[in-house]
């Protein structure tokens, strides 16, 4: 694996498989049964210049669960970039303070520019509409774990990606990552004007996958194994696009869609946050409590996967088991009140 994690382009099937194995070994720590101190003394710089809850907090928590400490800054207006500091200068300064850096920034390519100015490992936590590689890794880990539970195989699987496929960086990274594996079927359903960029469709097709674009969810998706739905990224719209835009209810994944059109073991994923305002027509809350809804298992998986990324980049992945201790504090059996027993 390369020094930084900026794009899925730098990953191979072997490096992804390695990260998946390391993540599985992190489970006892992520599930709060064991404690490790393998990153004791290390400091993470967590720089978020764009809105975030789970990515920022899960990177932070993952570093802490490995025994490290975290310094962070949130929001552009409170950073020196608001005073005109360049990415180069911020990068050099932060490198003197931290052993690893996670950065989210509204401009595509900005995290790569930041990383070019440092020898400290940098992880792209989302660069505008560009990429979100750690999300793709945790999505892939989730698919793999759910398929193992359901006795399914990745080769030949049918994955439906829907929602904002143009500006949604998570689907850009995920489709690249899936394309590294044996041929599968990928169906894309986006509202007009928010389709997956052609270069990504061409890349995936050139690697032997069957890619199909459809314009509506009102179709038969009974053989779909994964429904991956995304939020409309209105914050990336031009004023012209925003004017009068509203997502038709036809693009909503809800219980009726799942019961009528999908199979009984089709899983539903979403990178979150889902926009729960009724006019948004994002993933419906009426699926809460349905075991097919994997979204919170997906967010939980962010911890072991991000621990695996840190452990691998900081080269302590072979040392994790050496200093494990049992957890001593109270941990509830299930963390969510609606969590299904699988
Ligand atoms: C996503 C993002 O920021 O790209 N969220 C996340 O990191 N899980 C998706 C989104 O904001 O819609």
mmCIF file of C-alpha atoms and ligand atoms in Angstrom:
data_model
loop_
_atom_site.group_PDB
_atom_site.id
_atom_site.type_symbol
_atom_site.label_atom_id
_atom_site.label_comp_id
_atom_site.label_asym_id
_atom_site.label_seq_id
_atom_site.Cartn_x
_atom_site.Cartn_y
_atom_site.Cartn_z
ATOM 1 C CA UNK A 1 0.000 0.000 0.000
ATOM 2 C CA UNK A 2 1.292 3.497 -0.758
ATOM 3 C CA UNK A 3 2.276 6.001 1.942
ATOM 4 C CA UNK A 4 -1.025 7.925 1.734
ATOM 5 C CA UNK A 5 -4.639 6.872 1.174
ATOM 6 C CA UNK A 6 -5.908 9.481 -1.273
ATOM 7 C CA UNK A 7 -7.855 7.510 -3.851
ATOM 8 C CA UNK A 8 -8.961 3.957 -4.535
ATOM 9 C CA UNK A 9 -6.640 4.239 -7.571
ATOM 10 C CA UNK A 10 -3.701 3.442 -5.266
ATOM 11 C CA UNK A 11 -5.302 0.221 -4.002
ATOM 12 C CA UNK A 12 -4.976 -3.263 -5.460
ATOM 13 C CA UNK A 13 -7.036 -6.328 -4.754
ATOM 14 C CA UNK A 14 -4.189 -7.561 -2.501
ATOM 15 C CA UNK A 15 -3.949 -4.324 -0.519
ATOM 16 C CA UNK A 16 -7.734 -4.249 -0.055
ATOM 17 C CA UNK A 17 -7.739 -7.891 1.075
ATOM 18 C CA UNK A 18 -4.954 -7.092 3.535
ATOM 19 C CA UNK A 19 -6.937 -4.171 4.999
ATOM 20 C CA UNK A 20 -10.032 -6.381 5.276
ATOM 21 C CA UNK A 21 -8.058 -8.993 7.244
ATOM 22 C CA UNK A 22 -6.554 -6.387 9.551
ATOM 23 C CA UNK A 23 -10.038 -4.867 10.076
ATOM 24 C CA UNK A 24 -11.420 -8.282 11.069
ATOM 25 C CA UNK A 25 -8.628 -8.572 13.658
ATOM 26 C CA UNK A 26 -9.641 -5.148 15.022
ATOM 27 C CA UNK A 27 -13.207 -6.327 15.783
ATOM 28 C CA UNK A 28 -12.638 -7.322 19.450
ATOM 29 C CA UNK A 29 -11.219 -3.833 20.091
ATOM 30 C CA UNK A 30 -13.858 -2.019 18.015
ATOM 31 C CA UNK A 31 -16.601 -3.989 19.805
ATOM 32 C CA UNK A 32 -15.168 -2.917 23.130
ATOM 33 C CA UNK A 33 -14.155 -6.323 24.417
ATOM 34 C CA UNK A 34 -10.395 -5.671 24.332
ATOM 35 C CA UNK A 35 -8.007 -2.755 24.613
ATOM 36 C CA UNK A 36 -4.743 -2.157 22.762
ATOM 37 C CA UNK A 37 -2.099 0.591 23.157
ATOM 38 C CA UNK A 38 -0.225 -0.087 19.936
ATOM 39 C CA UNK A 39 -0.310 3.616 18.898
ATOM 40 C CA UNK A 40 0.486 4.960 22.367
ATOM 41 C CA UNK A 41 2.334 8.281 21.970
ATOM 42 C CA UNK A 42 1.186 8.837 18.360
ATOM 43 C CA UNK A 43 -0.800 11.962 17.430
ATOM 44 C CA UNK A 44 -3.416 12.264 14.673
ATOM 45 C CA UNK A 45 -4.263 15.592 13.021
ATOM 46 C CA UNK A 46 -7.954 15.472 12.071
ATOM 47 C CA UNK A 47 -8.611 18.412 9.740
ATOM 48 C CA UNK A 48 -12.196 18.873 8.569
ATOM 49 C CA UNK A 49 -12.930 21.874 6.368
ATOM 50 C CA UNK A 50 -16.374 20.584 5.396
ATOM 51 C CA UNK A 51 -19.390 19.278 7.356
ATOM 52 C CA UNK A 52 -18.979 15.872 8.965
ATOM 53 C CA UNK A 53 -20.107 13.844 11.950
ATOM 54 C CA UNK A 54 -19.359 10.155 11.419
ATOM 55 C CA UNK A 55 -16.216 10.356 9.321
ATOM 56 C CA UNK A 56 -14.571 12.855 11.665
ATOM 57 C CA UNK A 57 -15.627 11.137 14.884
ATOM 58 C CA UNK A 58 -14.953 7.611 13.664
ATOM 59 C CA UNK A 59 -11.423 8.477 12.521
ATOM 60 C CA UNK A 60 -10.911 10.123 15.908
ATOM 61 C CA UNK A 61 -12.361 7.168 17.840
ATOM 62 C CA UNK A 62 -10.422 4.638 15.740
ATOM 63 C CA UNK A 63 -7.119 6.382 16.519
ATOM 64 C CA UNK A 64 -8.016 6.533 20.235
ATOM 65 C CA UNK A 65 -8.979 2.833 20.261
ATOM 66 C CA UNK A 66 -5.422 2.093 19.072
ATOM 67 C CA UNK A 67 -4.037 4.075 22.011
ATOM 68 C CA UNK A 68 -3.196 7.300 20.124
ATOM 69 C CA UNK A 69 -4.256 10.910 20.736
ATOM 70 C CA UNK A 70 -6.018 13.311 18.386
ATOM 71 C CA UNK A 71 -5.751 17.066 17.633
ATOM 72 C CA UNK A 72 -8.425 18.469 15.405
ATOM 73 C CA UNK A 73 -9.746 21.518 13.664
ATOM 74 C CA UNK A 74 -13.234 21.875 12.252
ATOM 75 C CA UNK A 75 -14.556 24.400 9.745
ATOM 76 C CA UNK A 76 -12.791 26.627 7.291
ATOM 77 C CA UNK A 77 -13.527 29.966 9.002
ATOM 78 C CA UNK A 78 -11.627 28.947 12.152
ATOM 79 C CA UNK A 79 -8.537 27.755 10.273
ATOM 80 C CA UNK A 80 -5.544 29.719 8.980
ATOM 81 C CA UNK A 81 -6.704 28.961 5.442
ATOM 82 C CA UNK A 82 -9.291 31.686 6.048
ATOM 83 C CA UNK A 83 -6.268 34.021 6.422
ATOM 84 C CA UNK A 84 -4.994 32.928 3.027
ATOM 85 C CA UNK A 85 -2.586 30.165 4.103
ATOM 86 C CA UNK A 86 -1.760 27.712 1.301
ATOM 87 C CA UNK A 87 -2.335 23.951 1.471
ATOM 88 C CA UNK A 88 1.463 23.577 1.198
ATOM 89 C CA UNK A 89 2.147 25.668 4.317
ATOM 90 C CA UNK A 90 -0.659 24.088 6.368
ATOM 91 C CA UNK A 91 0.628 20.665 5.380
ATOM 92 C CA UNK A 92 4.207 21.404 6.424
ATOM 93 C CA UNK A 93 3.104 22.923 9.725
ATOM 94 C CA UNK A 94 0.794 20.012 10.616
ATOM 95 C CA UNK A 95 3.552 17.516 9.700
ATOM 96 C CA UNK A 96 5.656 18.930 12.509
ATOM 97 C CA UNK A 97 2.890 18.170 15.001
ATOM 98 C CA UNK A 98 1.292 14.907 13.885
ATOM 99 C CA UNK A 99 2.129 11.312 12.908
ATOM 100 C CA UNK A 100 -0.853 10.906 10.575
ATOM 101 C CA UNK A 101 -3.304 13.388 9.079
ATOM 102 C CA UNK A 102 -6.907 12.980 7.942
ATOM 103 C CA UNK A 103 -8.264 15.809 5.845
ATOM 104 C CA UNK A 104 -11.668 16.677 4.366
ATOM 105 C CA UNK A 105 -11.892 19.663 2.047
ATOM 106 C CA UNK A 106 -14.560 20.994 -0.357
ATOM 107 C CA UNK A 107 -12.229 21.093 -3.399
ATOM 108 C CA UNK A 108 -11.529 18.025 -5.511
ATOM 109 C CA UNK A 109 -7.770 17.329 -5.605
ATOM 110 C CA UNK A 110 -7.018 19.469 -2.534
ATOM 111 C CA UNK A 111 -6.126 16.544 -0.255
ATOM 112 C CA UNK A 112 -3.675 15.203 -2.847
ATOM 113 C CA UNK A 113 -2.081 18.674 -3.078
ATOM 114 C CA UNK A 114 -1.806 18.744 0.726
ATOM 115 C CA UNK A 115 -0.263 15.244 0.769
ATOM 116 C CA UNK A 116 2.352 16.206 -1.842
ATOM 117 C CA UNK A 117 3.896 18.545 0.758
ATOM 118 C CA UNK A 118 4.486 15.971 3.512
ATOM 119 C CA UNK A 119 6.093 12.613 4.308
ATOM 120 C CA UNK A 120 3.513 12.007 7.066
ATOM 121 C CA UNK A 121 0.710 9.615 5.952
ATOM 122 C CA UNK A 122 -2.384 11.494 4.759
ATOM 123 C CA UNK A 123 -5.879 10.010 4.411
ATOM 124 C CA UNK A 124 -8.474 11.612 2.177
ATOM 125 C CA UNK A 125 -11.625 12.031 4.293
ATOM 126 C CA UNK A 126 -13.492 13.401 1.253
ATOM 127 C CA UNK A 127 -12.350 15.986 -1.312
ATOM 128 C CA UNK A 128 -15.442 17.702 -2.693
ATOM 129 C CA UNK A 129 -17.165 15.531 -5.299
ATOM 130 C CA UNK A 130 -13.901 13.580 -5.794
ATOM 131 C CA UNK A 131 -13.336 10.522 -3.624
ATOM 132 C CA UNK A 132 -13.874 9.069 -0.178
ATOM 133 C CA UNK A 133 -11.664 5.970 -0.103
ATOM 134 C CA UNK A 134 -12.056 5.037 3.586
ATOM 135 C CA UNK A 135 -15.844 5.033 3.121
ATOM 136 C CA UNK A 136 -15.485 2.684 0.133
ATOM 137 C CA UNK A 137 -13.328 0.362 2.246
ATOM 138 C CA UNK A 138 -15.887 0.254 5.057
ATOM 139 C CA UNK A 139 -18.680 -0.219 2.509
ATOM 140 C CA UNK A 140 -16.796 -3.115 0.961
ATOM 141 C CA UNK A 141 -16.089 -4.604 4.402
ATOM 142 C CA UNK A 142 -19.824 -4.349 5.144
ATOM 143 C CA UNK A 143 -20.821 -6.059 1.877
ATOM 144 C CA UNK A 144 -18.306 -8.825 2.542
ATOM 145 C CA UNK A 145 -19.509 -9.346 6.115
ATOM 146 C CA UNK A 146 -23.204 -9.308 5.149
ATOM 147 C CA UNK A 147 -22.588 -11.703 2.250
ATOM 148 C CA UNK A 148 -20.744 -14.118 4.555
ATOM 149 C CA UNK A 149 -23.722 -14.026 6.951
ATOM 150 C CA UNK A 150 -26.156 -14.607 4.062
ATOM 151 C CA UNK A 151 -24.021 -17.285 2.373
ATOM 152 C CA UNK A 152 -23.572 -15.146 -0.758
ATOM 153 C CA UNK A 153 -20.562 -14.631 -3.013
ATOM 154 C CA UNK A 154 -19.186 -11.360 -4.371
ATOM 155 C CA UNK A 155 -18.402 -12.819 -7.798
ATOM 156 C CA UNK A 156 -21.526 -12.390 -9.924
ATOM 157 C CA UNK A 157 -23.316 -10.242 -7.314
ATOM 158 C CA UNK A 158 -25.794 -7.591 -8.426
ATOM 159 C CA UNK A 159 -25.277 -4.143 -6.863
ATOM 160 C CA UNK A 160 -27.707 -1.262 -7.357
ATOM 161 C CA UNK A 161 -26.294 2.247 -6.818
ATOM 162 C CA UNK A 162 -28.893 4.989 -6.655
ATOM 163 C CA UNK A 163 -29.325 8.664 -5.700
ATOM 164 C CA UNK A 164 -26.819 11.396 -6.533
ATOM 165 C CA UNK A 165 -24.238 9.475 -8.539
ATOM 166 C CA UNK A 166 -22.695 12.626 -10.001
ATOM 167 C CA UNK A 167 -21.618 14.480 -6.867
ATOM 168 C CA UNK A 168 -21.667 11.568 -4.402
ATOM 169 C CA UNK A 169 -17.983 10.853 -3.789
ATOM 170 C CA UNK A 170 -18.720 7.644 -1.852
ATOM 171 C CA UNK A 171 -20.160 5.937 -4.939
ATOM 172 C CA UNK A 172 -17.199 7.115 -7.049
ATOM 173 C CA UNK A 173 -14.788 5.383 -4.682
ATOM 174 C CA UNK A 174 -17.023 2.337 -4.170
ATOM 175 C CA UNK A 175 -17.543 1.578 -7.866
ATOM 176 C CA UNK A 176 -13.760 1.746 -8.417
ATOM 177 C CA UNK A 177 -13.175 -0.585 -5.496
ATOM 178 C CA UNK A 178 -15.805 -3.113 -6.621
ATOM 179 C CA UNK A 179 -14.263 -3.064 -10.085
ATOM 180 C CA UNK A 180 -11.054 -4.614 -8.671
ATOM 181 C CA UNK A 181 -12.948 -7.871 -8.028
ATOM 182 C CA UNK A 182 -14.404 -10.622 -10.210
ATOM 183 C CA UNK A 183 -17.092 -9.555 -12.676
ATOM 184 C CA UNK A 184 -20.385 -8.478 -11.155
ATOM 185 C CA UNK A 185 -23.486 -6.681 -12.304
ATOM 186 C CA UNK A 186 -23.840 -3.007 -11.409
ATOM 187 C CA UNK A 187 -27.076 -1.121 -12.033
ATOM 188 C CA UNK A 188 -27.096 2.676 -11.779
ATOM 189 C CA UNK A 189 -30.307 4.635 -11.176
ATOM 190 C CA UNK A 190 -29.974 8.415 -10.891
ATOM 191 C CA UNK A 191 -32.320 11.371 -11.342
ATOM 192 C CA UNK A 192 -31.749 13.260 -14.621
ATOM 193 C CA UNK A 193 -28.551 15.331 -14.500
ATOM 194 C CA UNK A 194 -27.100 13.395 -11.534
ATOM 195 C CA UNK A 195 -25.798 10.339 -13.398
ATOM 196 C CA UNK A 196 -22.488 8.580 -12.689
ATOM 197 C CA UNK A 197 -19.621 10.231 -14.658
ATOM 198 C CA UNK A 198 -18.868 8.412 -17.926
ATOM 199 C CA UNK A 199 -15.184 7.870 -17.149
ATOM 200 C CA UNK A 200 -16.153 5.731 -14.155
ATOM 201 C CA UNK A 201 -18.690 3.699 -16.135
ATOM 202 C CA UNK A 202 -16.056 3.122 -18.837
ATOM 203 C CA UNK A 203 -13.443 2.064 -16.276
ATOM 204 C CA UNK A 204 -15.738 -0.470 -14.631
ATOM 205 C CA UNK A 205 -16.977 -1.847 -17.960
ATOM 206 C CA UNK A 206 -13.378 -2.158 -19.205
ATOM 207 C CA UNK A 207 -12.660 -4.415 -16.217
ATOM 208 C CA UNK A 208 -15.330 -6.887 -17.334
ATOM 209 C CA UNK A 209 -18.314 -5.818 -15.226
ATOM 210 C CA UNK A 210 -21.834 -5.537 -16.621
ATOM 211 C CA UNK A 211 -22.955 -1.944 -16.065
ATOM 212 C CA UNK A 212 -26.503 -0.852 -16.821
ATOM 213 C CA UNK A 213 -28.081 2.583 -16.397
ATOM 214 C CA UNK A 214 -31.783 2.849 -15.665
ATOM 215 C CA UNK A 215 -33.928 5.890 -15.057
ATOM 216 C CA UNK A 216 -36.337 4.588 -12.446
ATOM 217 C CA UNK A 217 -36.675 2.363 -9.397
ATOM 218 C CA UNK A 218 -40.094 1.245 -10.675
ATOM 219 C CA UNK A 219 -38.640 -1.983 -12.044
ATOM 220 C CA UNK A 220 -38.012 -5.524 -10.884
ATOM 221 C CA UNK A 221 -34.905 -5.695 -8.678
ATOM 222 C CA UNK A 222 -35.614 -9.099 -7.117
ATOM 223 C CA UNK A 223 -32.119 -10.389 -7.937
ATOM 224 C CA UNK A 224 -30.325 -7.345 -6.504
ATOM 225 C CA UNK A 225 -28.054 -8.246 -3.576
ATOM 226 C CA UNK A 226 -27.185 -4.714 -2.444
ATOM 227 C CA UNK A 227 -29.209 -1.506 -2.732
ATOM 228 C CA UNK A 228 -26.774 1.358 -2.051
ATOM 229 C CA UNK A 229 -28.639 4.638 -1.896
ATOM 230 C CA UNK A 230 -27.195 8.144 -1.457
ATOM 231 C CA UNK A 231 -28.242 11.639 -0.448
ATOM 232 C CA UNK A 232 -28.694 14.370 -3.039
ATOM 233 C CA UNK A 233 -25.566 16.549 -2.572
ATOM 234 C CA UNK A 234 -27.396 19.866 -2.875
ATOM 235 C CA UNK A 235 -24.460 21.735 -1.365
ATOM 236 C CA UNK A 236 -22.558 21.011 -4.604
ATOM 237 C CA UNK A 237 -25.312 22.286 -6.911
ATOM 238 C CA UNK A 238 -24.927 25.516 -8.851
ATOM 239 C CA UNK A 239 -27.607 28.151 -8.111
ATOM 240 C CA UNK A 240 -29.173 27.269 -11.458
ATOM 241 C CA UNK A 241 -29.455 23.567 -10.582
ATOM 242 C CA UNK A 242 -30.875 24.255 -7.120
ATOM 243 C CA UNK A 243 -33.644 26.387 -8.516
ATOM 244 C CA UNK A 244 -36.797 24.326 -8.426
ATOM 245 C CA UNK A 245 -34.967 21.014 -7.862
ATOM 246 C CA UNK A 246 -36.832 18.466 -5.833
ATOM 247 C CA UNK A 247 -36.231 14.742 -5.801
ATOM 248 C CA UNK A 248 -39.216 12.761 -6.967
ATOM 249 C CA UNK A 249 -40.591 10.215 -4.511
ATOM 250 C CA UNK A 250 -39.959 7.617 -7.275
ATOM 251 C CA UNK A 251 -36.291 7.556 -6.238
ATOM 252 C CA UNK A 252 -37.005 6.768 -2.589
ATOM 253 C CA UNK A 253 -35.911 3.459 -1.133
ATOM 254 C CA UNK A 254 -38.579 2.539 1.427
ATOM 255 C CA UNK A 255 -40.357 -0.508 2.773
ATOM 256 C CA UNK A 256 -42.821 -0.630 -0.146
ATOM 257 C CA UNK A 257 -39.921 -0.639 -2.658
ATOM 258 C CA UNK A 258 -38.070 -3.334 -0.721
ATOM 259 C CA UNK A 259 -41.156 -5.531 -0.282
ATOM 260 C CA UNK A 260 -42.482 -5.128 -3.818
ATOM 261 C CA UNK A 261 -39.344 -4.965 -5.936
ATOM 262 C CA UNK A 262 -36.448 -6.574 -4.005
ATOM 263 C CA UNK A 263 -35.576 -9.919 -2.483
ATOM 264 C CA UNK A 264 -35.940 -10.992 1.143
ATOM 265 C CA UNK A 265 -32.197 -10.924 1.697
ATOM 266 C CA UNK A 266 -31.362 -7.796 -0.304
ATOM 267 C CA UNK A 267 -29.364 -5.494 1.976
ATOM 268 C CA UNK A 268 -29.837 -1.725 2.061
ATOM 269 C CA UNK A 269 -26.829 0.551 2.531
ATOM 270 C CA UNK A 270 -26.333 4.325 2.637
ATOM 271 C CA UNK A 271 -23.143 6.221 3.556
ATOM 272 C CA UNK A 272 -25.250 8.524 5.774
ATOM 273 C CA UNK A 273 -26.259 11.120 6.770
ATOM 274 C CA UNK A 274 -29.732 10.527 5.347
ATOM 275 C CA UNK A 275 -31.771 13.656 4.924
ATOM 276 C CA UNK A 276 -34.800 12.926 7.090
ATOM 277 C CA UNK A 277 -36.766 16.031 6.070
ATOM 278 C CA UNK A 278 -39.876 14.683 4.347
ATOM 279 C CA UNK A 279 -39.412 16.728 1.149
ATOM 280 C CA UNK A 280 -35.905 15.256 0.672
ATOM 281 C CA UNK A 281 -37.246 11.770 -0.234
ATOM 282 C CA UNK A 282 -34.009 10.182 0.951
ATOM 283 C CA UNK A 283 -33.861 6.625 2.353
ATOM 284 C CA UNK A 284 -37.092 6.216 4.336
ATOM 285 C CA UNK A 285 -37.155 5.697 8.099
ATOM 286 C CA UNK A 286 -39.940 3.114 7.659
ATOM 287 C CA UNK A 287 -37.194 0.516 7.133
ATOM 288 C CA UNK A 288 -35.836 1.087 10.663
ATOM 289 C CA UNK A 289 -35.815 -2.206 12.531
ATOM 290 C CA UNK A 290 -35.914 -4.211 9.260
ATOM 291 C CA UNK A 291 -32.900 -6.569 9.322
ATOM 292 C CA UNK A 292 -32.248 -5.803 5.641
ATOM 293 C CA UNK A 293 -31.333 -2.259 6.651
ATOM 294 C CA UNK A 294 -27.561 -2.476 7.142
ATOM 295 C CA UNK A 295 -26.847 1.258 7.573
ATOM 296 C CA UNK A 296 -25.922 1.184 11.248
ATOM 297 C CA UNK A 297 -23.934 -2.030 10.918
ATOM 298 C CA UNK A 298 -22.196 -0.101 8.129
ATOM 299 C CA UNK A 299 -21.378 2.892 10.387
ATOM 300 C CA UNK A 300 -20.206 0.513 13.142
ATOM 301 C CA UNK A 301 -17.838 -1.070 10.613
ATOM 302 C CA UNK A 302 -16.186 2.328 10.141
ATOM 303 C CA UNK A 303 -14.237 1.795 13.361
ATOM 304 C CA UNK A 304 -12.415 -1.502 12.617
ATOM 305 C CA UNK A 305 -11.789 -0.418 9.022
ATOM 306 C CA UNK A 306 -10.335 2.967 9.988
ATOM 307 C CA UNK A 307 -8.254 1.275 12.699
ATOM 308 C CA UNK A 308 -6.924 -1.061 10.008
ATOM 309 C CA UNK A 309 -6.033 1.895 7.765
ATOM 310 C CA UNK A 310 -4.075 3.602 10.564
ATOM 311 C CA UNK A 311 -2.375 0.402 11.708
ATOM 312 C CA UNK A 312 -1.309 -0.418 8.155
ATOM 313 C CA UNK A 313 -0.100 3.081 7.211
ATOM 314 C CA UNK A 314 1.782 3.423 10.520
ATOM 315 C CA UNK A 315 3.140 -0.133 10.196
ATOM 316 C CA UNK A 316 1.899 -1.600 13.466
ATOM 317 C CA UNK A 317 -0.570 -4.045 11.874
ATOM 318 C CA UNK A 318 1.566 -7.034 12.949
ATOM 319 C CA UNK A 319 1.702 -5.876 16.580
ATOM 320 C CA UNK A 320 -1.996 -5.557 17.441
ATOM 321 C CA UNK A 321 -2.401 -8.879 19.242
ATOM 322 C CA UNK A 322 0.776 -8.388 21.314
ATOM 323 C CA UNK A 323 -0.611 -6.133 24.019
ATOM 324 C CA UNK A 324 -4.354 -6.845 24.162
ATOM 325 C CA UNK A 325 -6.082 -6.487 27.546
ATOM 326 C CA UNK A 326 -9.752 -7.093 28.425
ATOM 327 C CA UNK A 327 -12.083 -4.084 28.682
ATOM 328 C CA UNK A 328 -13.034 -3.223 32.283
ATOM 329 C CA UNK A 329 -15.933 -0.769 31.822
ATOM 330 C CA UNK A 330 -19.649 -1.484 31.199
ATOM 331 C CA UNK A 331 -20.559 -2.180 27.557
ATOM 332 C CA UNK A 332 -24.224 -2.840 26.560
ATOM 333 C CA UNK A 333 -24.934 -6.003 24.581
ATOM 334 C CA UNK A 334 -26.443 -4.026 21.672
ATOM 335 C CA UNK A 335 -25.787 -0.320 21.281
ATOM 336 C CA UNK A 336 -28.933 0.671 19.325
ATOM 337 C CA UNK A 337 -32.507 0.263 20.585
ATOM 338 C CA UNK A 338 -33.726 -0.990 17.167
ATOM 339 C CA UNK A 339 -30.728 -3.199 16.350
ATOM 340 C CA UNK A 340 -31.951 -6.497 14.901
ATOM 341 C CA UNK A 341 -30.627 -9.773 16.225
ATOM 342 C CA UNK A 342 -29.223 -11.424 13.130
HETATM 343 C C1 LIG B 1 -20.822 11.152 2.873
HETATM 344 C C2 LIG B 1 -19.810 12.208 2.444
HETATM 345 O O1 LIG B 1 -19.468 13.099 3.219
HETATM 346 O O2 LIG B 1 -19.358 12.066 1.321
HETATM 347 N N1 LIG B 1 -20.893 11.024 4.250
HETATM 348 C C3 LIG B 1 -19.960 10.239 4.879
HETATM 349 O O3 LIG B 1 -18.801 10.574 4.917
HETATM 350 N N2 LIG B 1 -20.367 9.078 5.407
HETATM 351 C C4 LIG B 1 -22.113 11.214 2.157
HETATM 352 C C5 LIG B 1 -22.949 12.465 2.217
HETATM 353 O O4 LIG B 1 -22.582 13.475 2.795
HETATM 354 O O5 LIG B 1 -24.042 12.403 1.664
#
